[in-house]
Tab-separated table of C-alpha atoms in Angstrom:
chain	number	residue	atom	x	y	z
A	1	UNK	CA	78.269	-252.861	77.065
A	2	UNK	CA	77.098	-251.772	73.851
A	3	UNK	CA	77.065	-248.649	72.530
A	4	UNK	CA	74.210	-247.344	70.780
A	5	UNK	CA	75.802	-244.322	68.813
A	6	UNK	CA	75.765	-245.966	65.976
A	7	UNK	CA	74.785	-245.355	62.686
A	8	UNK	CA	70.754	-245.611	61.647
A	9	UNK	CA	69.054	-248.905	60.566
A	10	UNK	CA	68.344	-248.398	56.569
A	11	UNK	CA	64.808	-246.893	56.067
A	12	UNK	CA	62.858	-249.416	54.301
A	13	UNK	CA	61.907	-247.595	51.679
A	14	UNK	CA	58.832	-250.148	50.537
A	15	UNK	CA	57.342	-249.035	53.704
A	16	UNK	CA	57.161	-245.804	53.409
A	17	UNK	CA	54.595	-243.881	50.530
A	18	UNK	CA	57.162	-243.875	47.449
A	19	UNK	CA	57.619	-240.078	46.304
A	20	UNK	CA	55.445	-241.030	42.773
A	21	UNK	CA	51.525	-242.423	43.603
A	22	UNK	CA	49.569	-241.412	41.010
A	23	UNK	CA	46.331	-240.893	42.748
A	24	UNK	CA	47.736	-238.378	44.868
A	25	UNK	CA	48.029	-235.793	41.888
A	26	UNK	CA	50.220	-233.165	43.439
A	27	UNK	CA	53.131	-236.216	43.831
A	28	UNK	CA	52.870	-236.914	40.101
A	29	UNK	CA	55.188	-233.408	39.056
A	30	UNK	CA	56.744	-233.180	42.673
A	31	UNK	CA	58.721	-236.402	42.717
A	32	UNK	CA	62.202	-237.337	41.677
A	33	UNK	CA	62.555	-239.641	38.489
A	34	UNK	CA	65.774	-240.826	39.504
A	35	UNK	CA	67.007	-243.211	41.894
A	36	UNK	CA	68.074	-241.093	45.295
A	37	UNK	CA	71.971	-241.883	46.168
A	38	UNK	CA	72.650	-244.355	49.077
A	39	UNK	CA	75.404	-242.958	50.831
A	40	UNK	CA	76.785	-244.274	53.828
A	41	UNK	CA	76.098	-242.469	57.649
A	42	UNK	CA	78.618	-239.574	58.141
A	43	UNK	CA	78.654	-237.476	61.477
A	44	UNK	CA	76.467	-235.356	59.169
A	45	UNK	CA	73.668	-237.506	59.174
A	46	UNK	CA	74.257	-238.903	62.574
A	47	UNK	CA	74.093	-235.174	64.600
A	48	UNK	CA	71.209	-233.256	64.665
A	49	UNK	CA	69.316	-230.101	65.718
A	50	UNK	CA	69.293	-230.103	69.844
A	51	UNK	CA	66.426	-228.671	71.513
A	52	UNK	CA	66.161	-227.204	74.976
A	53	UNK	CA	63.193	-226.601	77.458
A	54	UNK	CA	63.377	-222.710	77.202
A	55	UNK	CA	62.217	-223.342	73.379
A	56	UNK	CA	58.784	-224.265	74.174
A	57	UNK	CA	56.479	-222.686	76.567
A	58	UNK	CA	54.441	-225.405	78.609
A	59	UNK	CA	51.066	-223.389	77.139
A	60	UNK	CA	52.267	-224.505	73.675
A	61	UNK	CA	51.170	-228.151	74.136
A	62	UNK	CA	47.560	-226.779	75.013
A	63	UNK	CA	45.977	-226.128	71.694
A	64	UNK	CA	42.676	-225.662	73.424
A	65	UNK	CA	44.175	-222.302	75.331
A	66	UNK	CA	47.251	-221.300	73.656
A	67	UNK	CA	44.819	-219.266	70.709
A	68	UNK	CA	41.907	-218.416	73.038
A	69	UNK	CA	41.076	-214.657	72.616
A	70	UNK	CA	37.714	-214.345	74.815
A	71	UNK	CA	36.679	-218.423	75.305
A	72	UNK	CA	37.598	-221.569	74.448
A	73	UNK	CA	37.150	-223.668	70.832
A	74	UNK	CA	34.400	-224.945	69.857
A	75	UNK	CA	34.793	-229.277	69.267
A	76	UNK	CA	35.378	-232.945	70.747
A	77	UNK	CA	37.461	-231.977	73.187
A	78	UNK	CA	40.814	-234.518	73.196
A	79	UNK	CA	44.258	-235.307	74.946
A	80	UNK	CA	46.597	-236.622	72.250
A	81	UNK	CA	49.196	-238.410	73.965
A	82	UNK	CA	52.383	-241.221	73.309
A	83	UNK	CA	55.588	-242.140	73.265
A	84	UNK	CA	58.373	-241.552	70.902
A	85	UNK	CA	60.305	-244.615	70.602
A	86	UNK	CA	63.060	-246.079	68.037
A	87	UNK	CA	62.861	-249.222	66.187
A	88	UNK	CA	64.802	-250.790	69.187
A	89	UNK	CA	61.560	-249.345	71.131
A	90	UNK	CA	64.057	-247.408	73.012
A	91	UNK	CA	62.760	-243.772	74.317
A	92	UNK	CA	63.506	-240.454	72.077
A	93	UNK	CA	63.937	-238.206	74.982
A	94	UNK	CA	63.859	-234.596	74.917
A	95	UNK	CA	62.832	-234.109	71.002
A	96	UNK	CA	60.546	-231.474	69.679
A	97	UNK	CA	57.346	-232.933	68.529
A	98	UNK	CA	55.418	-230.685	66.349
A	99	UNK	CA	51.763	-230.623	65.649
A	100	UNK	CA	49.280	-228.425	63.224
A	101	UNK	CA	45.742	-228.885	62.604
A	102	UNK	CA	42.153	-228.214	60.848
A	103	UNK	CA	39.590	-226.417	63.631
A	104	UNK	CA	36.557	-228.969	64.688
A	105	UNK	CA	34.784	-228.009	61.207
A	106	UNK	CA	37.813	-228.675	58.555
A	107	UNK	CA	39.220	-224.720	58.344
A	108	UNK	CA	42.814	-224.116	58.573
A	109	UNK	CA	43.803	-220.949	60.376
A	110	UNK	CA	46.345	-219.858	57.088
A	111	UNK	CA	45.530	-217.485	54.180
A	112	UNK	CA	45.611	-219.817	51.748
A	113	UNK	CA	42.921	-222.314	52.771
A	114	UNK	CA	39.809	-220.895	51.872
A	115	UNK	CA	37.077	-223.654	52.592
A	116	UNK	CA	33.500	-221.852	53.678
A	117	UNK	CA	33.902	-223.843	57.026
A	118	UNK	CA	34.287	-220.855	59.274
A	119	UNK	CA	37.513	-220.143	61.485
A	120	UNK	CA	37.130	-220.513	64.881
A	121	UNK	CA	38.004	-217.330	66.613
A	122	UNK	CA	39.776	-219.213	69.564
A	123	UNK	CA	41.578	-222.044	67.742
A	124	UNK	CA	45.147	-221.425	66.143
A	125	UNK	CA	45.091	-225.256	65.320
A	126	UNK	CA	49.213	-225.435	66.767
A	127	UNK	CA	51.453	-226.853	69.035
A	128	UNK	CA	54.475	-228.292	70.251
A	129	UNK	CA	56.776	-229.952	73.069
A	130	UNK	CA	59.700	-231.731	74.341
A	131	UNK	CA	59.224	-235.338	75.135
A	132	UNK	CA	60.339	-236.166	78.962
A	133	UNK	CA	63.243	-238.425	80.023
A	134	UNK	CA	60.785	-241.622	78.868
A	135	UNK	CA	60.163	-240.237	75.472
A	136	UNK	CA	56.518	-239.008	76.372
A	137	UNK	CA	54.278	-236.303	75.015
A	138	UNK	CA	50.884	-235.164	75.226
A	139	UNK	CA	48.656	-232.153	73.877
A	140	UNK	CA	45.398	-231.011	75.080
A	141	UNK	CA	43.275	-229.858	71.428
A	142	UNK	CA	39.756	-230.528	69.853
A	143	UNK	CA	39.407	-233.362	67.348
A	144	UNK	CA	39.646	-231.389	63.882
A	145	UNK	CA	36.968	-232.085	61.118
A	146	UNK	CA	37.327	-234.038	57.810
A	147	UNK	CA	37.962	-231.321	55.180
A	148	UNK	CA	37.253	-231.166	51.126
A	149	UNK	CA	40.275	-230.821	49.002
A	150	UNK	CA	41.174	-230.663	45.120
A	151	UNK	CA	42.255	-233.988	43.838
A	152	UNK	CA	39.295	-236.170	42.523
A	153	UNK	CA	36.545	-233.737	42.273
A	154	UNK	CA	34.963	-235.317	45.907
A	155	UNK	CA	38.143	-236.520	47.979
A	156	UNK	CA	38.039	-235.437	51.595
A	157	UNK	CA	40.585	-235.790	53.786
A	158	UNK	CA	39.680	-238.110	57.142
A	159	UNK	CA	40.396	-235.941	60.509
A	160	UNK	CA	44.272	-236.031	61.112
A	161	UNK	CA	46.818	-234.208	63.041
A	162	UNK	CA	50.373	-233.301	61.271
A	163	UNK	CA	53.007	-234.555	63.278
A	164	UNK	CA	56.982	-233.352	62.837
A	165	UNK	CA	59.466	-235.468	65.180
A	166	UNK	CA	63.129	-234.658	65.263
A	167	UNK	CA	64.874	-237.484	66.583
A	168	UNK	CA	68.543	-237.059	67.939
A	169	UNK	CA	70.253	-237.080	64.434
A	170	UNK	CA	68.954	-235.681	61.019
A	171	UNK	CA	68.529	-238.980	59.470
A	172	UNK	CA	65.611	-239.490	61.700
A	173	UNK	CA	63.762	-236.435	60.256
A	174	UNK	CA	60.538	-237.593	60.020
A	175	UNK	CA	56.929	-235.245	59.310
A	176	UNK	CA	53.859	-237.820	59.385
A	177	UNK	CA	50.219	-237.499	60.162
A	178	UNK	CA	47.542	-239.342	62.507
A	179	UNK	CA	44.231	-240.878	61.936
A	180	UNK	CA	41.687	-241.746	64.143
A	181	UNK	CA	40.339	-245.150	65.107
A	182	UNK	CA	37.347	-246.550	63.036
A	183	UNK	CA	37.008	-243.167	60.609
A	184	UNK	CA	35.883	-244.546	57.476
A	185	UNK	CA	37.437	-241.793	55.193
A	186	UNK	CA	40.945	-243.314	55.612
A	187	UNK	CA	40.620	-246.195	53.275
A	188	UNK	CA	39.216	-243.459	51.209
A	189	UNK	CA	41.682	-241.066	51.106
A	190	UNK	CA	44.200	-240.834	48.214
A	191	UNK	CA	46.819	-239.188	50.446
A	192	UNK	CA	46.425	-242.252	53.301
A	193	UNK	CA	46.873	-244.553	50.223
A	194	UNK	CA	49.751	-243.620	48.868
A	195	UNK	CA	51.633	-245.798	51.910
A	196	UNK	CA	51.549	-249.954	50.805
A	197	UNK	CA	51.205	-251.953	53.394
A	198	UNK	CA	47.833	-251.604	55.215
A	199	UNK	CA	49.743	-252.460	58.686
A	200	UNK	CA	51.684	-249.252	57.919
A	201	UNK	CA	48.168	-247.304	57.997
A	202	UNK	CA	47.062	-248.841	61.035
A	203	UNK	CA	50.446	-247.688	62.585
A	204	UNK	CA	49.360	-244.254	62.323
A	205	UNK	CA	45.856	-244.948	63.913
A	206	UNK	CA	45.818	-243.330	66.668
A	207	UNK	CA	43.111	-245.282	69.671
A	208	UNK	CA	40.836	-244.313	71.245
A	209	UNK	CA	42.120	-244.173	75.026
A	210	UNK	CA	39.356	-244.398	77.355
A	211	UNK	CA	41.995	-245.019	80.608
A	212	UNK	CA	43.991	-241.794	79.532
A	213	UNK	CA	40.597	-239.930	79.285
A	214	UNK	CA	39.042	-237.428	81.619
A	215	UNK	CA	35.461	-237.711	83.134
A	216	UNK	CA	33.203	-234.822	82.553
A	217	UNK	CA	36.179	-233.327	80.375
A	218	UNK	CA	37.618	-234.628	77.617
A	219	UNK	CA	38.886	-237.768	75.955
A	220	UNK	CA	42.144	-238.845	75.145
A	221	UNK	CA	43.484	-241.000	72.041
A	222	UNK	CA	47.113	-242.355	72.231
A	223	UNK	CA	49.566	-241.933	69.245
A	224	UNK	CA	52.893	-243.739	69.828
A	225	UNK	CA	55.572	-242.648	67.131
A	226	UNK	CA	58.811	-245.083	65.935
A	227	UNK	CA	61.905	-243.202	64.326
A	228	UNK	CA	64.640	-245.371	62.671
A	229	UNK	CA	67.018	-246.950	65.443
A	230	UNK	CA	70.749	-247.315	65.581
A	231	UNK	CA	73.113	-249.637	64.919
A	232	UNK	CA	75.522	-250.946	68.149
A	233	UNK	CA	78.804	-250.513	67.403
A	234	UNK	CA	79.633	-254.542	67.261
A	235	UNK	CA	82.722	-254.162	65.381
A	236	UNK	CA	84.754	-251.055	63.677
A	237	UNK	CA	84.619	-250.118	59.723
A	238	UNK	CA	86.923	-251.661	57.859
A	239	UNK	CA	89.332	-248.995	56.327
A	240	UNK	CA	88.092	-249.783	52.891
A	241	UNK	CA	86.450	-248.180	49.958
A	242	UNK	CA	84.657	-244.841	50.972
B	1	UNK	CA	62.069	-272.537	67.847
B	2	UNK	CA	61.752	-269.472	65.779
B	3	UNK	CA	64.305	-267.035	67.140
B	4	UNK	CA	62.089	-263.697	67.304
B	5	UNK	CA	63.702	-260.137	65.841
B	6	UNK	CA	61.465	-257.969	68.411
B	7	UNK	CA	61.891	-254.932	65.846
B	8	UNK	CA	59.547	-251.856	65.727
B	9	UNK	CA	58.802	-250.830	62.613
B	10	UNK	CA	59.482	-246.819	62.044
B	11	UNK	CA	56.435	-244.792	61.552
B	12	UNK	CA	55.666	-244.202	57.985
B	13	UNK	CA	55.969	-240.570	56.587
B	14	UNK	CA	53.315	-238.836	55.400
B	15	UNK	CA	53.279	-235.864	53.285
B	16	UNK	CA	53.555	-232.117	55.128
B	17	UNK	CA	50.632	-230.651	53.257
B	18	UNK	CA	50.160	-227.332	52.219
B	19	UNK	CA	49.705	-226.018	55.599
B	20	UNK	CA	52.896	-226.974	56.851
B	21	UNK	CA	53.450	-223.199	57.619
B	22	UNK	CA	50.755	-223.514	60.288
B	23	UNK	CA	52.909	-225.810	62.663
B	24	UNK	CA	56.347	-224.795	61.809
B	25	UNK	CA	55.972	-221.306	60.255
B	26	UNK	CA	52.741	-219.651	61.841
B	27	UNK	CA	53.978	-216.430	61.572
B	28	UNK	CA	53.556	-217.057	57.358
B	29	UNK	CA	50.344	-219.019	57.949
B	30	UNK	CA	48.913	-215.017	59.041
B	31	UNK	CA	48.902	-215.111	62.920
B	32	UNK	CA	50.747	-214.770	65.926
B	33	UNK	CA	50.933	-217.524	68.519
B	34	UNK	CA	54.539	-218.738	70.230
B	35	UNK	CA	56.956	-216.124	71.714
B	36	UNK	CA	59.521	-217.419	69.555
B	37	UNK	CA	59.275	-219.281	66.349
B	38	UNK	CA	62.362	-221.962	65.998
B	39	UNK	CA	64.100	-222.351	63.073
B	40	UNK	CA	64.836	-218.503	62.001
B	41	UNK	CA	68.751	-218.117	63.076
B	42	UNK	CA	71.339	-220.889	62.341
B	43	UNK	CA	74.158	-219.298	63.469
B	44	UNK	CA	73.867	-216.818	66.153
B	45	UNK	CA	75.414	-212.879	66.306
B	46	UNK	CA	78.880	-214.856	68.139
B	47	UNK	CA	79.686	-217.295	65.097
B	48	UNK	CA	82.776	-216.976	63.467
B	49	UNK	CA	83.498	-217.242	59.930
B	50	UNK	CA	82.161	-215.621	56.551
B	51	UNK	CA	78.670	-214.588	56.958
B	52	UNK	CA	76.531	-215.414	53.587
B	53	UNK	CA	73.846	-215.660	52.301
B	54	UNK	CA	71.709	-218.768	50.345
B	55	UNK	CA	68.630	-218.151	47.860
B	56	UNK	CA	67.115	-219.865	45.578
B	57	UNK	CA	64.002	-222.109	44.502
B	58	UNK	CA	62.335	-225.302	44.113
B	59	UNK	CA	61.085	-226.491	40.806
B	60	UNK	CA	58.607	-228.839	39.983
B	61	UNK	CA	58.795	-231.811	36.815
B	62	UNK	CA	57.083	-228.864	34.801
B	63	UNK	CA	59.855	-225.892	35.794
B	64	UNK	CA	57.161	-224.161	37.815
B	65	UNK	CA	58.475	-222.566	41.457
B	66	UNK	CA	57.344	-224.730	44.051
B	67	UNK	CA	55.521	-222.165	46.135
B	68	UNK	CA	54.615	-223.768	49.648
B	69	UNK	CA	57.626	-225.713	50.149
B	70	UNK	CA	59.619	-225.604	53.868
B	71	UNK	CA	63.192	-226.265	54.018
B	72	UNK	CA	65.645	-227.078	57.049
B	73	UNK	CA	69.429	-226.732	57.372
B	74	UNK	CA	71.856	-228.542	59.433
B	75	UNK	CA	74.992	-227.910	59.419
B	76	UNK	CA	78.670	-227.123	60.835
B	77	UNK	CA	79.882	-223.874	62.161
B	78	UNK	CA	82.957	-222.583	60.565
B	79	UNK	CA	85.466	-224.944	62.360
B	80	UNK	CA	83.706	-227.620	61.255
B	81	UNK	CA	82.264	-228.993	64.456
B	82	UNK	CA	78.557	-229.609	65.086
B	83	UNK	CA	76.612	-228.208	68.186
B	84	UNK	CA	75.432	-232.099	68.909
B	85	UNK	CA	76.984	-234.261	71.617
B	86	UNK	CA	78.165	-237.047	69.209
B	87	UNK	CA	80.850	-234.043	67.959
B	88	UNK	CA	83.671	-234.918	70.015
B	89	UNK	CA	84.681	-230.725	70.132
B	90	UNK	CA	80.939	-229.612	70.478
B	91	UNK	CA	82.249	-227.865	73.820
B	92	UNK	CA	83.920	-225.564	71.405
B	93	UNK	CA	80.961	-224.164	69.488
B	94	UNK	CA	80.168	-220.688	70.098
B	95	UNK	CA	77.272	-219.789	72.319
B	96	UNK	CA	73.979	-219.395	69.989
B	97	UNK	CA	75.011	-221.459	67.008
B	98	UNK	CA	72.200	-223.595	66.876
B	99	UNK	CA	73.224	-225.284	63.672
B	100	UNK	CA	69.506	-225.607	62.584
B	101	UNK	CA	67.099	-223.950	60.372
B	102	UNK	CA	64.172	-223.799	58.473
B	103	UNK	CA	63.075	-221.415	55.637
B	104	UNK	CA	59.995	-221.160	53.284
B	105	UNK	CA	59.471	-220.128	49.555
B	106	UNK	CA	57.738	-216.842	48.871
B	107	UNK	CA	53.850	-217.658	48.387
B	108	UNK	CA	54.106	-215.303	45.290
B	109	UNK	CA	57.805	-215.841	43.673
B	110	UNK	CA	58.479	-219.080	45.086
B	111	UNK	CA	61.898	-217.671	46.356
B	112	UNK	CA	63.236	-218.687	49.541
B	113	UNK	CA	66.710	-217.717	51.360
B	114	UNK	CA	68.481	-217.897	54.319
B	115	UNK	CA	71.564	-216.139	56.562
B	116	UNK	CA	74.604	-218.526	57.695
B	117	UNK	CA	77.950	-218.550	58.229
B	118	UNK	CA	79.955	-220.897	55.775
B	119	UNK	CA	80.587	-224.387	57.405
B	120	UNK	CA	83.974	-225.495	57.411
B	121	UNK	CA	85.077	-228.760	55.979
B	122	UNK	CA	84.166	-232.191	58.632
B	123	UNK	CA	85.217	-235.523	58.751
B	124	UNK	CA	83.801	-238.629	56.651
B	125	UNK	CA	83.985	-241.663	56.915
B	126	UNK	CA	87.400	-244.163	57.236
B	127	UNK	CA	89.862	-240.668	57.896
B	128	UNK	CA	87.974	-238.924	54.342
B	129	UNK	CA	87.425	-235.138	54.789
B	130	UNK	CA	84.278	-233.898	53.754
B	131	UNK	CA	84.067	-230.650	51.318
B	132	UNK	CA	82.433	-227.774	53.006
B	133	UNK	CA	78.295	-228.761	52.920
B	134	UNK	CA	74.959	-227.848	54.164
B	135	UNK	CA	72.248	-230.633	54.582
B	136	UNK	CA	68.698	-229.511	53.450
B	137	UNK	CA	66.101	-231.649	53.991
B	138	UNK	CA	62.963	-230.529	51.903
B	139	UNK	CA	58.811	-231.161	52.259
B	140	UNK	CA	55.606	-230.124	50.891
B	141	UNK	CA	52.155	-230.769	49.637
B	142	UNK	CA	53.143	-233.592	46.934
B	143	UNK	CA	56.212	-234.658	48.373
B	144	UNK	CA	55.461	-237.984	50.256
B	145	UNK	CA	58.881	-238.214	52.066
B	146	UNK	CA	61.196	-235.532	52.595
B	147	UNK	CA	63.582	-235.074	50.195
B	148	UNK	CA	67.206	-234.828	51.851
B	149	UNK	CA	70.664	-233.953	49.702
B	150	UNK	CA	73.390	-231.091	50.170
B	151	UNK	CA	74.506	-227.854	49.435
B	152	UNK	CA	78.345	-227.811	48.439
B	153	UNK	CA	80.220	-224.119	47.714
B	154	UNK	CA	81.539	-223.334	43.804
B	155	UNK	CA	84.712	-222.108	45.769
B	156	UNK	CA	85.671	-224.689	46.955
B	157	UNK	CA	86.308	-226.518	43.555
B	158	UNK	CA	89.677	-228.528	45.320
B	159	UNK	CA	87.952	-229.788	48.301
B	160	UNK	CA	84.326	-230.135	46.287
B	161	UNK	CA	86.738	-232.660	44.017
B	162	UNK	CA	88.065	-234.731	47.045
B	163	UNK	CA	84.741	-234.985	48.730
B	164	UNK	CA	83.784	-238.739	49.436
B	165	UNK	CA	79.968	-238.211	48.607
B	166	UNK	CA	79.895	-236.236	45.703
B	167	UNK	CA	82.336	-238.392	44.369
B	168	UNK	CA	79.632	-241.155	44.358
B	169	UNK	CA	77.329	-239.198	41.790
B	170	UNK	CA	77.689	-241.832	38.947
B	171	UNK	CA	76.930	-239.267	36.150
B	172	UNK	CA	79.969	-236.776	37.292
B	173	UNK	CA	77.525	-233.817	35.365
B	174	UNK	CA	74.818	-234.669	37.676
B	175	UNK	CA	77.403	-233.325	40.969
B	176	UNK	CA	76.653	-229.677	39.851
B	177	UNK	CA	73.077	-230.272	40.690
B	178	UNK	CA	74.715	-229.888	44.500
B	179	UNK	CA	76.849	-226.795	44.215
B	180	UNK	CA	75.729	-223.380	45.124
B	181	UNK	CA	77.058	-221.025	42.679
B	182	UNK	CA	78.830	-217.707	44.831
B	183	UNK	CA	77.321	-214.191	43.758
B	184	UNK	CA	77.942	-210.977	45.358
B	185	UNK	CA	74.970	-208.534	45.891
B	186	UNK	CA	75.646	-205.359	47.174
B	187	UNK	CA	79.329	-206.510	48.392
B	188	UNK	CA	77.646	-209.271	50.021
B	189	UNK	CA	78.434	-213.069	49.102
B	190	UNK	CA	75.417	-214.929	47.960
B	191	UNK	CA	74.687	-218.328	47.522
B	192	UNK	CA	72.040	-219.107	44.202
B	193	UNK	CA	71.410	-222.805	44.536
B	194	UNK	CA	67.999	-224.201	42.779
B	195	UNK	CA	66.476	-227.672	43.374
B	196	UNK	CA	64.673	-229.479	40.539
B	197	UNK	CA	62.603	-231.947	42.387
B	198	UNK	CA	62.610	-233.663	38.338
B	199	UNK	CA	63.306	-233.519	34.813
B	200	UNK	CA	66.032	-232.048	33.215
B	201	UNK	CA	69.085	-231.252	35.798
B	202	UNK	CA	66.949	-233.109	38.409
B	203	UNK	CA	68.789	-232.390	41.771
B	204	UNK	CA	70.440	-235.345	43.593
B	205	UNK	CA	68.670	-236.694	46.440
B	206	UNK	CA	69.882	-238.903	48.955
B	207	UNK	CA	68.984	-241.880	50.796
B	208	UNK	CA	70.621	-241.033	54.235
């Protein structure tokens, strides 16, 4: 049988955004000029942080009531739902999946975001969950607005959500964030751009789900996340070099 | 026929933004939401070994503190064993030693810290034994991909010289850019270890 507590596939690296794209000014004095070091996986890389059901309430997946003072938020009301799978498309079960957000008009509940868009008085714009024994999530929130930001003098961000997935080992770390279908600020966007390969993009598209939808209710748009898989264990390392 | 490799390809990072504090920090956004926050205790009141302390900061290509940067920690507890099941002694970790953390910089200084107790040395790879180290993994607004390398100890020069990955730092001056230099404040041991994201003494990152 094979065993599949192996180390992690490489990370292609020419997938991913590399850390210096000019047109994302804020990368330009943030990124590393040298090469990063290749080292090998060592049961440091291969553990990781384990999470348990009493660390997440079951109200924390419900953005639209886990902030409401005295109603509910005002917006497209949405279920945000998936799978986390590896690159083996193997289920991530029982990992925290993370999620912030703008409010329906493009404000950020957090003190240093000061866009005139008002705050919504019943929308902290959080959440969070385990996935189940099949590596599936969901959230309950309203679809956040585009918002303005300082880059080019008129770059707005499309709507997205901010996803953070742990995985079973730290290698797998992995923050990200999802579009939606057909918004036509993503080619736009500086930050979207900074990632190559235009199937890449489309991978964090999240679609529109009318089956997963509720009638009279809310819709639903389903967001499938891939962390890096691991190697079977077809034959043992050589006792050579380090 | 064309023999298919039914691969997924892994999701592509993005960057965290500069509201990363709302998800993982919301207390530092400015409001109140879970019953517990995650992240905020590594090690638990029942861990052995030497408590301590780490501080520093993050500069940018210019020297300027990174001011809205989140950092987590994973590491061993003081025997050296990791609360994960692939750690063939997890059993033995003590109750509440979670491993895991995550801090933030001041908004103002930039300055960001964290309580621990010192890991003990773990096993590499091919019967190598690893110096005493704390993974940091590292995001914010400009950073694309987060930034992963290690915190090593500047007591533990013998086993720092022995360790397998430092000791694959080409440029042997470039290894100090990993070692957390000890301090003691008020009869406390502190950690100072800064991370230059570029430039002169740019940290070493790593591709894990």
């Amino acid at each position: 049988m094979r065993k599949h507590d192996g180390e992690f596939f490489q990370r292609d690296r020419q997938w991913h955004p590399p850390a210096h794209a000019a047109q994302y000014k804020s990368s330009v004095a943030r990124s590393p000029r040298f090469a990063a070091l290749s080292i090998e996986n060592t049961r440091s890389e291969i553990t990781g942080p384990v999470f348990r059901p009493d660390d997440v309430a079951k109200i924390d997946r419900d953005l639209i009531l886990n902030y409401a003072q005295d109603g509910e938020p005002v917006g497209e009301r949405i279920i945000v739902h998936g799978r986390v799978l590896d690159e083996e498309a193997r289920p991530v079960p029982n990992t925290l999946v993370e999620i912030w957000q703008a409010n329906a008009g493009g404000r950020y509940r957090h003190r240093n975001d000061t866009y005139l868009a008002p705050i919504d008085p019943n929308f902290g714009g959080c959440g969070r969950t385990l996935t189940d024994a099949e590596g599936y999530y969901y959230f309950r929130t309203v679809k956040p607005g585009a918002y303005p930001w300082r880059n080019w003098e008129n770059n707005w961000r499309p709507a997205h959500i901010h996803f953070s997935v742990f995985g079973t080992g730290w290698a797998q770390r992995l923050i990200t964030q999802m579009y939606f279908e057909g918004d036509p600020l993503i080619p736009r966007c500086p930050i979207v751009s900074t990632i190559p390969d235009p199937e890449a993009i489309d991978m964090l598209t999240a679609r529109l789900d009318m089956n997963a939808s509720v009638p009279f209710d809310c819709l639903a748009y389903r967001f499938d996340i891939v962390l890096r898989g691991r190697r079977s264990t077809l034959f043992e390392n050589r006792l050579e070099g380090n | 026929m064309r023999q298919p490799l039914a691969y997924l390809k892994e999701s592509p990072s993005q960057t965290a933004g500069p509201y990363v504090h709302i998800g993982l920090a919301p207390g530092a956004a400015g409001f109140s939401i879970f019953d517990q926050e995650l992240g905020w205790d590594i090690a638990g009141p029942n861990a052995a070994g030497e408590r301590i302390r780490i501080e520093g900061m993050v500069l940018d290509g210019t020297g300027a503190p990174v001011r809205d940067v989140l950092i987590e920690a994973w590491q061993a507890n003081a025997a050296g064993i990791y609360p994960h099941p692939e750690d063939p002694r997890h059993t033995e970790v003590e109750d509440g030693f979670r491993g895991w953390g995550r801090t933030i910089s001041d908004f103002e200084t930039g300055l960001w810290g964290f309580e621990t107790v010192k890991p003990g040395t773990v096993p590499g790879r091919n019967g190598t034994v690893q110096a005493p180290h704390i993974s940091l993994w590292i995001v914010a607004r400009g950073i694309n991909l987060g930034l992963a390398t290690r915190l090593y100890f500047s007591d533990e020069g013998e086993a720092n010289a022995a360790d397998p990955v430092l000791n694959l730092v080409e440029q042997t001056h470039r290894r100090d850019t990993l070692v957390a230099k000890r301090e003691e404040r008020d009869g406390q041991p502190l950690y100072r270890f800064d991370i230059r994201l570029q430039g002169d003494h740019e940290t070493v990152f790593l591709d894990i």
